[in-house]
Short mmCIF file of C-alpha atoms in Angstrom, two decimals:
data_model
loop_
_atom_site.label_atom_id
_atom_site.label_comp_id
_atom_site.label_asym_id
_atom_site.label_seq_id
_atom_site.Cartn_x
_atom_site.Cartn_y
_atom_site.Cartn_z
CA MET A 1 -52.25 6.85 -43.12
CA SER A 2 -49.99 3.80 -42.86
CA VAL A 3 -46.24 4.06 -42.38
CA VAL A 4 -45.85 1.20 -44.88
CA PRO A 5 -46.03 2.70 -48.38
CA LYS A 6 -48.08 0.99 -51.06
CA GLU A 7 -44.98 0.81 -53.25
CA ALA A 8 -43.43 -1.64 -50.74
CA ILE A 9 -46.55 -3.85 -51.08
CA GLU A 10 -46.24 -3.77 -54.88
CA VAL A 11 -42.53 -4.76 -54.71
CA ILE A 12 -43.31 -7.67 -52.38
CA ALA A 13 -46.12 -8.80 -54.69
CA GLN A 14 -43.80 -8.72 -57.68
CA SER A 15 -41.18 -10.77 -55.75
CA ILE A 16 -43.69 -13.63 -55.31
CA GLY A 17 -44.97 -13.50 -58.91
CA ILE A 18 -48.05 -11.19 -58.67
CA THR A 19 -47.59 -8.61 -61.40
CA ASN A 20 -51.12 -7.25 -61.85
CA LEU A 21 -51.79 -6.01 -58.28
CA SER A 22 -53.97 -2.90 -58.45
CA PRO A 23 -53.02 0.28 -56.54
CA ASP A 24 -56.26 0.17 -54.50
CA VAL A 25 -55.50 -3.31 -53.19
CA ALA A 26 -51.94 -2.27 -52.29
CA SER A 27 -53.30 0.75 -50.39
CA ALA A 28 -55.73 -1.50 -48.47
CA LEU A 29 -53.06 -4.10 -47.58
CA ALA A 30 -50.58 -1.54 -46.26
CA PRO A 31 -52.46 -0.74 -42.97
CA ASP A 32 -53.05 -4.44 -42.34
CA VAL A 33 -49.36 -5.21 -42.81
CA GLU A 34 -48.47 -2.42 -40.37
CA TYR A 35 -50.89 -3.83 -37.79
CA ARG A 36 -49.45 -7.34 -38.11
CA VAL A 37 -45.86 -6.09 -37.82
CA ARG A 38 -46.69 -4.01 -34.76
CA GLU A 39 -48.37 -7.00 -33.15
CA ILE A 40 -45.33 -9.25 -33.73
CA MET A 41 -42.93 -6.60 -32.43
CA GLN A 42 -44.98 -6.08 -29.26
CA GLU A 43 -44.85 -9.80 -28.56
CA ALA A 44 -41.12 -9.82 -29.27
CA ILE A 45 -40.58 -6.99 -26.75
CA LYS A 46 -42.47 -9.04 -24.15
CA CYS A 47 -40.14 -11.97 -24.78
CA MET A 48 -37.15 -9.64 -24.37
CA ARG A 49 -38.39 -8.27 -21.04
CA HIS A 50 -39.13 -11.74 -19.69
CA SER A 51 -35.54 -12.71 -20.57
CA ARG A 52 -34.23 -9.80 -18.46
CA ARG A 53 -32.57 -8.17 -21.44
CA THR A 54 -32.61 -4.69 -22.89
CA THR A 55 -31.60 -5.58 -26.47
CA LEU A 56 -34.07 -7.05 -28.92
CA THR A 57 -32.72 -10.07 -30.81
CA THR A 58 -33.92 -12.29 -33.63
CA ASP A 59 -34.69 -15.01 -31.09
CA ASP A 60 -37.33 -12.72 -29.55
CA VAL A 61 -38.97 -12.26 -32.98
CA ASP A 62 -38.97 -16.02 -33.54
CA GLY A 63 -40.60 -16.49 -30.14
CA ALA A 64 -43.31 -13.96 -31.01
CA LEU A 65 -44.03 -15.75 -34.30
CA LYS A 66 -44.38 -19.06 -32.48
CA LEU A 67 -46.87 -17.51 -30.06
CA ARG A 68 -48.97 -16.43 -33.09
CA ASN A 69 -48.74 -19.92 -34.62
CA VAL A 70 -46.62 -18.61 -37.45
CA GLU A 71 -43.62 -20.52 -38.71
CA PRO A 72 -40.53 -18.74 -37.42
CA ILE A 73 -37.95 -17.32 -39.78
CA TYR A 74 -34.85 -19.53 -39.89
CA GLY A 75 -31.36 -18.47 -40.81
CA PHE A 76 -31.20 -15.11 -39.00
CA ALA A 77 -29.82 -16.21 -35.62
CA SER A 78 -26.29 -15.04 -36.38
CA GLY A 79 -24.51 -12.69 -34.02
CA ASP A 80 -23.39 -10.51 -36.92
CA SER A 81 -25.55 -7.60 -37.96
CA LEU A 82 -27.25 -7.79 -41.35
CA ARG A 83 -25.79 -5.62 -44.06
CA PHE A 84 -28.39 -3.95 -46.26
CA LYS A 85 -27.54 -2.26 -49.51
CA ARG A 86 -29.52 0.34 -51.38
CA ALA A 87 -31.04 -0.83 -54.67
CA ALA A 88 -29.81 1.05 -57.69
CA GLY A 89 -32.41 3.49 -58.99
CA HIS A 90 -34.64 3.21 -55.88
CA LYS A 91 -34.19 5.65 -53.04
CA ASP A 92 -36.16 3.69 -50.41
CA LEU A 93 -35.46 0.12 -51.49
CA PHE A 94 -32.84 -2.01 -49.67
CA TYR A 95 -31.79 -5.63 -49.96
CA ILE A 96 -29.50 -8.04 -48.13
CA ASP A 97 -26.20 -8.65 -49.87
CA ASP A 98 -25.75 -12.42 -50.08
CA LYS A 99 -22.26 -13.36 -51.07
CA ASP A 100 -21.59 -16.33 -53.33
CA VAL A 101 -19.74 -19.04 -51.42
CA GLU A 102 -17.64 -21.64 -53.17
CA PHE A 103 -18.31 -25.16 -51.92
CA LYS A 104 -14.60 -25.98 -52.21
CA ASP A 105 -13.68 -23.08 -49.92
CA VAL A 106 -16.17 -24.30 -47.32
CA ILE A 107 -14.67 -27.81 -47.31
CA GLU A 108 -11.06 -26.64 -47.11
CA ALA A 109 -11.72 -24.05 -44.42
CA PRO A 110 -10.09 -24.88 -41.03
CA LEU A 111 -12.27 -25.93 -38.16
CA PRO A 112 -13.33 -23.15 -35.83
CA LYS A 113 -11.79 -22.87 -32.38
CA PRO A 114 -13.70 -24.55 -29.56
CA LEU A 115 -15.88 -22.32 -27.46
CA LEU A 116 -14.38 -21.15 -24.16
CA ASP A 117 -16.14 -21.70 -20.89
CA VAL A 118 -18.21 -18.80 -19.67
CA SER A 119 -16.28 -16.81 -17.07
CA LEU A 120 -16.50 -13.41 -15.43
CA THR A 121 -13.56 -11.12 -14.75
CA SER A 122 -13.51 -7.72 -13.08
CA HIS A 123 -11.10 -4.83 -13.47
CA TRP A 124 -10.93 -1.16 -12.58
CA LEU A 125 -12.25 1.23 -15.18
CA SER A 126 -10.95 4.16 -13.17
CA ILE A 127 -9.62 4.89 -9.68
CA GLU A 128 -10.33 8.34 -8.33
CA GLY A 129 -10.96 9.58 -11.88
CA ILE A 130 -7.72 8.12 -13.28
CA GLN A 131 -7.77 5.19 -15.71
CA PRO A 132 -5.19 2.53 -14.72
CA SER A 133 -2.87 1.22 -17.41
CA ILE A 134 -3.98 -2.42 -17.62
CA PRO A 135 -4.57 -4.60 -20.69
CA GLU A 136 -8.36 -4.60 -20.19
CA ASN A 137 -8.63 -0.82 -20.63
CA HIS A 138 -8.13 1.01 -23.89
CA PRO A 139 -4.59 2.45 -24.02
CA VAL A 140 -4.25 6.18 -23.59
CA GLU A 141 -2.55 7.47 -26.71
CA ALA A 142 -1.01 10.91 -26.88
CA LEU A 143 -2.68 11.90 -30.15
CA SER A 144 -4.17 15.20 -31.11
CA ALA A 145 -7.90 15.13 -30.55
CA SER A 146 -10.54 17.11 -32.35
CA SER A 147 -12.44 19.97 -30.77
CA ASP A 148 -15.21 17.67 -29.50
CA GLY A 149 -12.71 15.32 -27.81
CA LYS A 150 -13.21 12.46 -30.29
CA LYS A 151 -10.82 10.56 -32.51
CA SER A 152 -11.78 8.93 -35.79
CA GLU A 153 -10.51 5.51 -36.77
CA SER A 154 -11.46 2.93 -39.36
CA LYS A 155 -12.13 -0.76 -39.06
CA GLU A 156 -10.88 -3.34 -41.49
CA ASP A 157 -14.05 -3.08 -43.55
CA GLY A 158 -13.61 0.66 -43.98
CA LEU A 159 -16.50 1.81 -41.77
CA PRO A 160 -15.51 4.86 -39.69
CA ILE A 161 -15.87 4.72 -35.91
CA ASP A 162 -15.39 7.37 -33.24
CA ILE A 163 -13.38 6.70 -30.06
CA LYS A 164 -13.69 9.20 -27.25
CA LEU A 165 -10.38 9.89 -25.53
CA PRO A 166 -10.16 9.67 -21.72
CA VAL A 167 -10.81 12.88 -19.84
CA LYS A 168 -7.68 14.57 -18.49
CA HIS A 169 -7.26 15.24 -14.79
CA VAL A 170 -8.29 18.85 -14.32
CA VAL A 171 -6.80 20.75 -11.37
CA SER A 172 -7.81 24.28 -10.56
CA ARG A 173 -5.36 27.15 -10.82
CA GLU A 174 -5.44 27.71 -7.06
CA LEU A 175 -4.50 24.08 -6.36
CA LYS A 176 -1.65 24.25 -8.87
CA LEU A 177 -0.30 27.35 -7.14
CA TYR A 178 -0.67 25.67 -3.73
CA PHE A 179 1.24 22.59 -4.94
CA GLU A 180 4.06 24.70 -6.37
CA LYS A 181 4.44 26.69 -3.15
CA ILE A 182 4.47 23.59 -0.93
CA THR A 183 7.08 21.83 -3.08
CA GLN A 184 9.27 24.93 -3.23
CA ILE A 185 9.18 25.35 0.55
CA THR A 186 9.93 21.64 1.04
CA VAL A 187 12.98 21.73 -1.21
CA ASN A 188 14.44 25.14 -0.33
CA ARG A 189 13.17 26.13 3.14
CA SER A 190 12.70 22.92 5.11
CA GLY A 191 14.21 24.41 8.27
CA SER A 192 12.01 27.50 8.50
CA SER A 193 8.83 28.14 10.49
CA LEU A 194 6.99 28.57 7.18
CA PHE A 195 7.61 24.90 6.45
CA LYS A 196 5.97 23.92 9.74
CA GLN A 197 2.91 25.97 8.82
CA ALA A 198 2.86 24.33 5.41
CA LEU A 199 2.93 20.87 7.03
CA MET A 200 0.06 21.85 9.30
CA SER A 201 -1.91 23.04 6.27
CA VAL A 202 -1.28 19.76 4.42
CA ALA A 203 -2.37 17.77 7.49
CA THR A 204 -5.64 19.66 8.02
CA ASP A 205 -6.86 21.12 4.69
CA SER A 206 -9.98 19.36 3.38
CA GLY A 207 -9.63 20.34 -0.29
CA LEU A 208 -6.31 18.71 -1.15
CA HIS A 209 -7.56 15.37 -2.44
CA PRO A 210 -6.96 16.23 -6.16
CA LEU A 211 -3.31 16.93 -5.31
CA VAL A 212 -2.62 13.59 -3.57
CA PRO A 213 -1.20 11.77 -6.65
CA TYR A 214 1.02 14.77 -7.42
CA PHE A 215 2.37 14.91 -3.85
CA ILE A 216 3.03 11.16 -3.86
CA TYR A 217 4.89 11.38 -7.18
CA PHE A 218 6.87 14.37 -5.90
CA ILE A 219 7.95 12.48 -2.78
CA SER A 220 8.94 9.30 -4.62
CA ASP A 221 10.82 11.20 -7.32
CA GLU A 222 12.77 13.38 -4.87
CA VAL A 223 13.65 10.45 -2.62
CA SER A 224 15.08 8.48 -5.54
CA ARG A 225 17.28 11.41 -6.61
CA ASN A 226 18.35 13.00 -3.31
CA LEU A 227 19.58 10.28 -0.96
CA HIS A 228 22.70 12.40 -0.43
CA ASN A 229 20.63 15.38 0.83
CA PHE A 230 19.75 14.62 4.45
CA SER A 231 17.67 17.74 5.15
CA LEU A 232 15.54 17.20 2.04
CA MET A 233 15.00 13.52 2.88
CA PHE A 234 13.78 14.44 6.36
CA ALA A 235 11.50 17.15 4.94
CA LEU A 236 9.98 14.67 2.47
CA MET A 237 9.22 12.18 5.25
CA ARG A 238 7.58 14.92 7.30
CA LEU A 239 5.48 15.84 4.26
CA ALA A 240 4.47 12.19 3.88
CA ARG A 241 3.41 12.06 7.53
CA SER A 242 1.27 15.19 7.09
CA LEU A 243 -0.49 13.56 4.14
CA LEU A 244 -1.16 10.44 6.22
CA GLN A 245 -2.52 12.53 9.09
CA ASN A 246 -5.04 14.40 6.92
CA PRO A 247 -8.48 12.82 7.65
CA HIS A 248 -10.12 14.39 4.59
CA ILE A 249 -8.15 12.67 1.82
CA HIS A 250 -8.34 9.12 0.49
CA ILE A 251 -4.72 7.99 0.30
CA GLU A 252 -5.20 4.20 0.22
CA PRO A 253 -4.95 3.85 -3.61
CA TYR A 254 -1.51 5.52 -3.54
CA LEU A 255 0.15 3.56 -0.73
CA HIS A 256 1.92 1.28 -3.21
CA GLN A 257 3.75 4.37 -4.52
CA LEU A 258 4.47 5.88 -1.09
CA MET A 259 5.75 2.78 0.73
CA PRO A 260 8.97 2.35 -1.34
CA SER A 261 10.03 5.90 -0.45
CA VAL A 262 9.45 5.33 3.27
CA ILE A 263 11.21 1.95 3.24
CA THR A 264 14.14 3.52 1.38
CA SER A 265 14.49 6.19 4.07
CA LEU A 266 14.47 3.42 6.68
CA ILE A 267 16.97 0.88 5.31
CA ALA A 268 19.02 2.85 2.79
CA LYS A 269 22.74 2.10 2.88
CA ARG A 270 23.78 5.74 3.13
CA ILE A 271 21.74 8.90 3.72
CA GLY A 272 23.50 12.24 3.51
CA ASN A 273 27.10 12.98 2.59
CA ARG A 274 28.32 14.59 5.82
CA ILE A 275 29.37 13.06 9.11
CA SER A 276 27.22 15.55 11.01
CA ASP A 277 24.02 14.33 9.28
CA ASN A 278 21.98 12.53 11.95
CA HIS A 279 20.55 9.84 9.71
CA TRP A 280 19.75 7.75 12.81
CA GLU A 281 16.98 10.21 13.66
CA LEU A 282 15.60 9.96 10.12
CA ARG A 283 15.54 6.16 10.37
CA ASN A 284 13.67 6.37 13.69
CA PHE A 285 11.18 8.75 12.10
CA ALA A 286 10.69 6.45 9.10
CA ALA A 287 10.20 3.45 11.41
CA ASN A 288 7.38 5.23 13.23
CA LEU A 289 5.92 6.21 9.85
CA VAL A 290 5.91 2.58 8.70
CA ALA A 291 4.18 1.54 11.93
CA LEU A 292 1.59 4.30 11.45
CA ILE A 293 0.80 3.11 7.91
CA CYS A 294 0.44 -0.51 9.02
CA ARG A 295 -1.87 0.44 11.89
CA ARG A 296 -4.12 2.66 9.81
CA PHE A 297 -4.35 0.67 6.60
CA GLY A 298 -3.62 -2.89 7.70
CA HIS A 299 -7.35 -3.72 7.66
CA VAL A 300 -7.69 -2.41 4.09
CA TYR A 301 -4.66 -4.27 2.67
CA HIS A 302 -4.40 -7.53 4.58
CA ASN A 303 -0.89 -8.29 3.25
CA LEU A 304 0.58 -4.82 3.87
CA GLN A 305 2.30 -5.56 7.19
CA THR A 306 3.35 -9.01 5.96
CA ARG A 307 5.19 -7.56 2.98
CA VAL A 308 6.77 -4.79 5.05
CA THR A 309 7.88 -7.27 7.72
CA ARG A 310 9.39 -9.61 5.11
CA THR A 311 11.39 -6.74 3.60
CA LEU A 312 12.72 -5.60 6.98
CA LEU A 313 13.55 -9.16 8.05
CA HIS A 314 15.59 -9.77 4.89
CA ALA A 315 17.55 -6.57 5.55
CA PHE A 316 18.13 -7.59 9.19
CA LEU A 317 19.34 -11.13 8.44
CA ASP A 318 21.51 -10.25 5.45
CA PRO A 319 25.15 -10.13 6.66
CA THR A 320 26.21 -8.27 3.52
CA LYS A 321 24.12 -5.24 4.45
CA ALA A 322 25.70 -2.27 6.19
CA LEU A 323 25.17 -1.70 9.91
CA PRO A 324 22.96 1.39 9.35
CA GLN A 325 20.70 -0.82 7.25
CA HIS A 326 20.52 -3.34 10.09
CA TYR A 327 19.71 -0.50 12.47
CA GLY A 328 16.83 0.68 10.29
CA ALA A 329 15.46 -2.85 9.94
CA ILE A 330 15.57 -3.42 13.71
CA GLN A 331 13.91 -0.07 14.42
CA GLY A 332 11.20 -0.83 11.86
CA LEU A 333 10.49 -4.27 13.30
CA GLY A 334 10.48 -2.87 16.82
CA ALA A 335 8.03 -0.13 15.87
CA LEU A 336 5.58 -2.75 14.55
CA GLY A 337 5.06 -4.02 18.08
CA PRO A 338 6.37 -6.46 20.69
CA ASN A 339 4.82 -9.45 18.94
CA VAL A 340 6.94 -8.83 15.85
CA VAL A 341 10.05 -8.54 18.03
CA ARG A 342 9.21 -11.79 19.83
CA LEU A 343 8.55 -13.67 16.60
CA LEU A 344 11.37 -12.36 14.40
CA ILE A 345 14.14 -10.61 16.34
CA LEU A 346 14.55 -12.67 19.52
CA PRO A 347 14.88 -16.09 17.78
CA ASN A 348 17.66 -14.63 15.61
CA LEU A 349 19.35 -12.65 18.38
CA GLU A 350 22.05 -15.18 19.34
CA PRO A 351 23.56 -15.73 15.83
CA TYR A 352 23.34 -12.01 15.08
CA MET A 353 25.20 -11.09 18.27
CA HIS A 354 28.09 -13.33 17.23
CA LEU A 355 28.43 -11.18 14.09
CA LEU A 356 27.99 -7.90 15.98
CA GLU A 357 30.42 -8.53 18.87
CA PRO A 358 33.67 -8.15 16.85
CA GLU A 359 32.44 -4.83 15.49
CA MET A 360 31.86 -3.49 19.02
CA GLN A 361 35.25 -4.34 20.52
CA PHE A 362 38.08 -1.84 20.30
CA GLU A 363 40.69 -4.58 19.93
CA LYS A 364 39.04 -6.13 16.86
CA GLN A 365 37.60 -3.04 15.18
CA LYS A 366 39.93 -0.05 14.94
CA ASN A 367 37.56 2.02 12.80
CA GLU A 368 35.80 4.37 15.20
CA MET A 369 32.88 4.98 12.82
CA ARG A 370 32.23 1.24 12.51
CA ARG A 371 32.27 0.85 16.29
CA HIS A 372 29.86 3.73 16.63
CA GLU A 373 27.49 2.09 14.15
CA ALA A 374 27.79 -1.26 15.92
CA TRP A 375 26.91 0.28 19.30
CA ARG A 376 23.94 2.00 17.67
CA VAL A 377 22.70 -1.36 16.41
CA TYR A 378 23.33 -2.86 19.87
CA GLY A 379 21.24 -0.08 21.43
CA ALA A 380 18.41 -0.69 18.95
CA LEU A 381 18.43 -4.41 19.79
CA LEU A 382 18.39 -3.64 23.52
CA CYS A 383 15.53 -1.18 23.11
CA SER A 384 13.43 -3.59 21.03
CA ALA A 385 14.05 -6.55 23.34
CA GLY A 386 13.42 -4.42 26.43
CA GLN A 387 10.15 -3.06 25.12
CA CYS A 388 9.07 -6.60 24.25
CA MET A 389 9.83 -7.82 27.75
CA HIS A 390 8.14 -4.78 29.28
CA GLU A 391 4.86 -5.52 27.49
CA ARG A 392 5.10 -9.26 28.14
CA VAL A 393 5.79 -8.88 31.87
CA LYS A 394 3.03 -6.29 32.27
CA LYS A 395 0.57 -8.59 30.52
CA LEU A 396 1.68 -11.59 32.56
CA CYS A 397 1.73 -9.89 35.95
CA GLY A 398 -1.45 -7.90 35.44
CA VAL A 399 -3.46 -11.08 36.02
CA PHE A 400 -2.39 -11.85 39.55
CA SER A 401 -0.47 -8.82 40.90
CA PRO A 402 -2.27 -6.20 43.04
CA PRO A 403 -2.34 -2.52 42.03
CA SER A 404 1.09 -0.99 42.50
CA ARG A 405 -0.33 2.38 43.61
CA SER A 406 -3.25 3.44 45.74
CA VAL A 407 -5.54 6.12 44.38
CA LEU A 408 -7.93 8.69 45.80
CA ARG A 409 -11.16 9.81 44.17
CA SER A 410 -11.68 13.56 44.23
CA ASN A 411 -14.08 15.49 42.01
CA LEU A 412 -14.53 12.45 39.75
CA LYS A 413 -10.78 12.40 39.03
CA ILE A 414 -8.17 9.80 39.96
CA ALA A 415 -5.12 11.32 41.65
CA PRO A 416 -2.07 9.09 42.32
CA LEU A 417 -0.55 9.32 45.76
CA ALA A 418 2.97 10.64 45.99
CA THR A 419 5.54 7.87 46.45
CA ASN A 420 8.88 8.18 48.13
CA LYS A 421 11.25 7.52 45.28
CA ARG A 422 14.99 7.43 45.76
CA LYS A 423 16.45 10.43 43.97
CA ALA A 424 19.98 9.93 42.73
CA SER A 425 22.26 12.92 42.90
CA MET A 426 24.01 14.28 39.87
CA ASP A 427 27.40 13.23 41.27
CA ASN A 428 26.27 9.62 41.64
CA LEU A 429 24.81 9.57 38.17
CA MET A 430 28.01 10.89 36.62
CA GLN A 431 30.03 8.18 38.37
CA GLN A 432 27.76 5.35 37.17
CA PRO A 433 28.16 3.59 33.79
CA PRO A 434 25.69 4.60 31.06
CA LEU A 435 23.51 1.54 31.55
CA LYS A 436 23.30 2.12 35.31
CA LYS A 437 22.01 5.63 34.64
CA LEU A 438 19.01 4.20 32.86
CA ALA A 439 18.22 1.87 35.75
CA SER A 440 18.75 4.35 38.61
CA ASP A 441 15.25 5.83 38.72
CA GLY A 442 13.25 2.74 37.82
CA SER A 443 10.65 4.73 35.90
CA ILE A 444 11.63 3.63 32.42
CA GLY A 445 8.38 1.72 32.07
CA SER A 446 6.54 5.02 31.84
CA MET A 447 8.94 6.58 29.35
CA SER A 448 7.97 7.07 25.74
CA MET A 449 9.48 5.03 22.92
CA ASN A 450 11.42 8.01 21.60
CA SER A 451 12.92 8.87 24.98
CA ILE A 452 14.05 5.27 25.51
CA GLN A 453 15.65 5.20 22.07
CA GLY A 454 17.41 8.48 22.74
CA ALA A 455 18.68 7.34 26.14
CA VAL A 456 19.95 4.03 24.77
CA ALA A 457 21.59 5.76 21.80
CA ALA A 458 23.25 8.25 24.15
CA GLY A 459 24.38 5.48 26.50
CA PHE A 460 26.05 3.48 23.72
CA SER A 461 27.40 6.41 21.75
CA THR A 462 31.12 6.14 21.17
CA GLY A 463 31.25 7.91 17.85
CA ILE A 464 32.84 11.04 16.50
CA GLY A 465 33.06 13.81 19.06
CA ALA A 466 32.66 11.54 22.13
CA SER A 467 34.80 12.34 25.13
CA PRO A 468 37.75 10.06 26.02
CA ALA A 469 36.11 9.24 29.35
CA MET A 470 32.91 8.10 27.65
CA SER A 471 34.90 6.03 25.16
CA SER A 472 36.84 4.33 27.95
CA ILE A 473 33.61 3.59 29.84
CA SER A 474 32.09 2.04 26.73
CA ARG A 475 35.19 -0.05 26.08
CA GLN A 476 35.29 -1.20 29.68
CA LEU A 477 31.57 -2.05 29.57
CA SER A 478 31.91 -3.96 26.32
CA ASN A 479 34.91 -5.92 27.57
CA GLU A 480 33.14 -6.85 30.81
CA GLN A 481 29.97 -7.97 29.09
CA LEU A 482 31.58 -9.75 26.16
CA SER A 483 34.18 -11.55 28.28
CA GLY A 484 31.48 -12.97 30.55
CA ARG A 485 29.59 -14.43 27.63
CA GLU A 486 31.62 -17.56 27.11
CA LEU A 487 30.26 -20.70 25.56
CA GLY A 488 28.96 -22.82 28.40
CA GLY A 489 25.90 -24.53 29.71
CA GLN A 490 24.10 -21.29 30.62
CA THR A 491 24.88 -19.64 27.28
CA ARG A 492 23.62 -22.63 25.34
CA LYS A 493 20.50 -22.67 27.48
CA ALA A 494 19.94 -18.97 26.80
CA SER A 495 20.29 -19.59 23.05
CA SER A 496 17.78 -22.42 23.15
CA VAL A 497 15.29 -20.30 25.10
CA LEU A 498 15.59 -17.40 22.64
CA ALA A 499 15.15 -19.78 19.71
CA LEU A 500 11.73 -20.66 21.16
CA ALA A 501 10.76 -17.07 22.03
CA TRP A 502 8.07 -17.11 19.35
CA LYS A 503 5.98 -19.51 21.41
CA GLU A 504 3.08 -17.90 23.25
CA ASN A 505 3.53 -20.01 26.39
CA MET A 506 7.24 -19.25 26.80
CA ASP A 507 8.10 -18.49 30.43
CA ALA A 508 8.78 -14.76 30.83
CA GLY A 509 11.34 -15.35 33.59
CA GLN A 510 13.46 -17.66 31.44
CA LEU A 511 13.21 -15.24 28.53
CA LEU A 512 14.33 -12.33 30.71
CA SER A 513 17.21 -14.37 32.10
CA SER A 514 18.30 -15.35 28.58
CA LEU A 515 18.29 -11.73 27.43
CA SER A 516 20.49 -10.80 30.41
CA HIS A 517 23.22 -13.07 29.00
CA PHE A 518 23.46 -10.80 25.96
CA PHE A 519 22.59 -7.36 27.39
CA GLY A 520 23.64 -7.71 31.01
CA ASP A 521 21.75 -5.91 33.78
CA SER A 522 20.63 -3.18 31.40
CA VAL A 523 17.67 -5.27 30.20
CA PHE A 524 16.22 -5.23 33.73
CA SER A 525 15.76 -1.46 33.50
CA PHE A 526 12.87 -2.03 31.10
CA VAL A 527 10.91 -4.08 33.67
CA PRO A 528 9.02 -1.97 36.27
CA LYS A 529 9.98 -2.59 39.89
CA PRO A 530 6.62 -4.05 41.05
CA GLU A 531 6.82 -6.72 38.35
CA MET A 532 10.56 -7.25 38.90
CA SER A 533 9.87 -8.25 42.52
CA ILE A 534 8.01 -11.33 41.26
CA PHE A 535 11.11 -12.68 39.53
CA LEU A 536 13.36 -11.80 42.45
#
């Protein structure tokens, strides 16, 4: 039995003027019409597949008709779908609704817009299951959805359409409870041993990836509202470090939300509301955190370290910024490596020292807190410059200098021979100035970055609670160093050498000599003794 009814054959016959077609002839023509239609559609499907498409178009039907030597049907190549209407009084009869067009309207109609060039654009549909709010994606509207998760709308022509709302981020009840406990401990019990265990859990747990956006939002929100709370700020930075240390989570898509919080902790104008708040330690911690992020994700985001460096350099060179902000910028640049110090800090060292010197002298700055901040900045500059020279001298002298120690092989292990070092007594150390204490042992090249920063900070500390003897030593040291730095031929030469410190072929001996004009003999404590003998 044919799928084409004989009534359809009779209607077609009547449309072309045949009114006396018998029912037997209509029944015989129906199977033949079905065969011919199937044959044309099979050829049209072949044309579609050869065109590497999955949608059948009218052009494919025209191509099939041409293959069968049949005149193709013209006038149906429009991109709009045909609108069929049901004939009144006939349940299975449809026709195309042709609208009457006025010739005057066609003439007065404006010209269509020119066709745009074909172009391809890409955008993110979703990142980690979350749809980004960009113009290319459908906006997420907070409207009540039906039970099946669909929303009904209507087009201009009145035809109803269904739009499926985006799926909400589903977090299990256990993860919600875990997030609440971690945030409560961070805010209320940051000094307890339970908080340390919580940080260890965040750094090692493999099932915390769904909570990453919530932790990032929690950190950024609390940092923006609690700059006066030093303990909470430090706890938030420790939580951020634990998230970065977790190898099981994918935190790269959320770095653009985390970095402002870390940078704020580094170069904020004021952190905490008490004098006893050690915000210098928080800035050191944030500097190491910035360096960690740049090392781990610099290959993923090629402009990450560039943007961070530009932000820190602007804070360092802005004379309107507070001294704690300068300290944080210097610590951040120093943590990024000796190359950053050589390229950005050393060429700007001479003009910056002219601004810093009046803040360090007791005669010109009577505010003890300001002097303490200035000496902190001075110590950060000394530490950064010394570490830069340490790496540069080691790299330079490693090419032609012999090994400084002899070694013995025993049980496949390398054991260094004991060397006869000069041990300074406690009485001698107490009588020496702070900078001489750092240079007495000569082993500063093997010290860690944190220990050097702590020693320099302790050596230059003249702040609240310092003893009168320590304050007098610092004043005497500052007066001796600053008075010897007069404008002369050597000082101008040192400034010109530092201005060219960014060059790769800059002589290390000249650079070290130029730094000694600003930091005195204390800069030599960063150069190991075997390498120092070359310059001597």
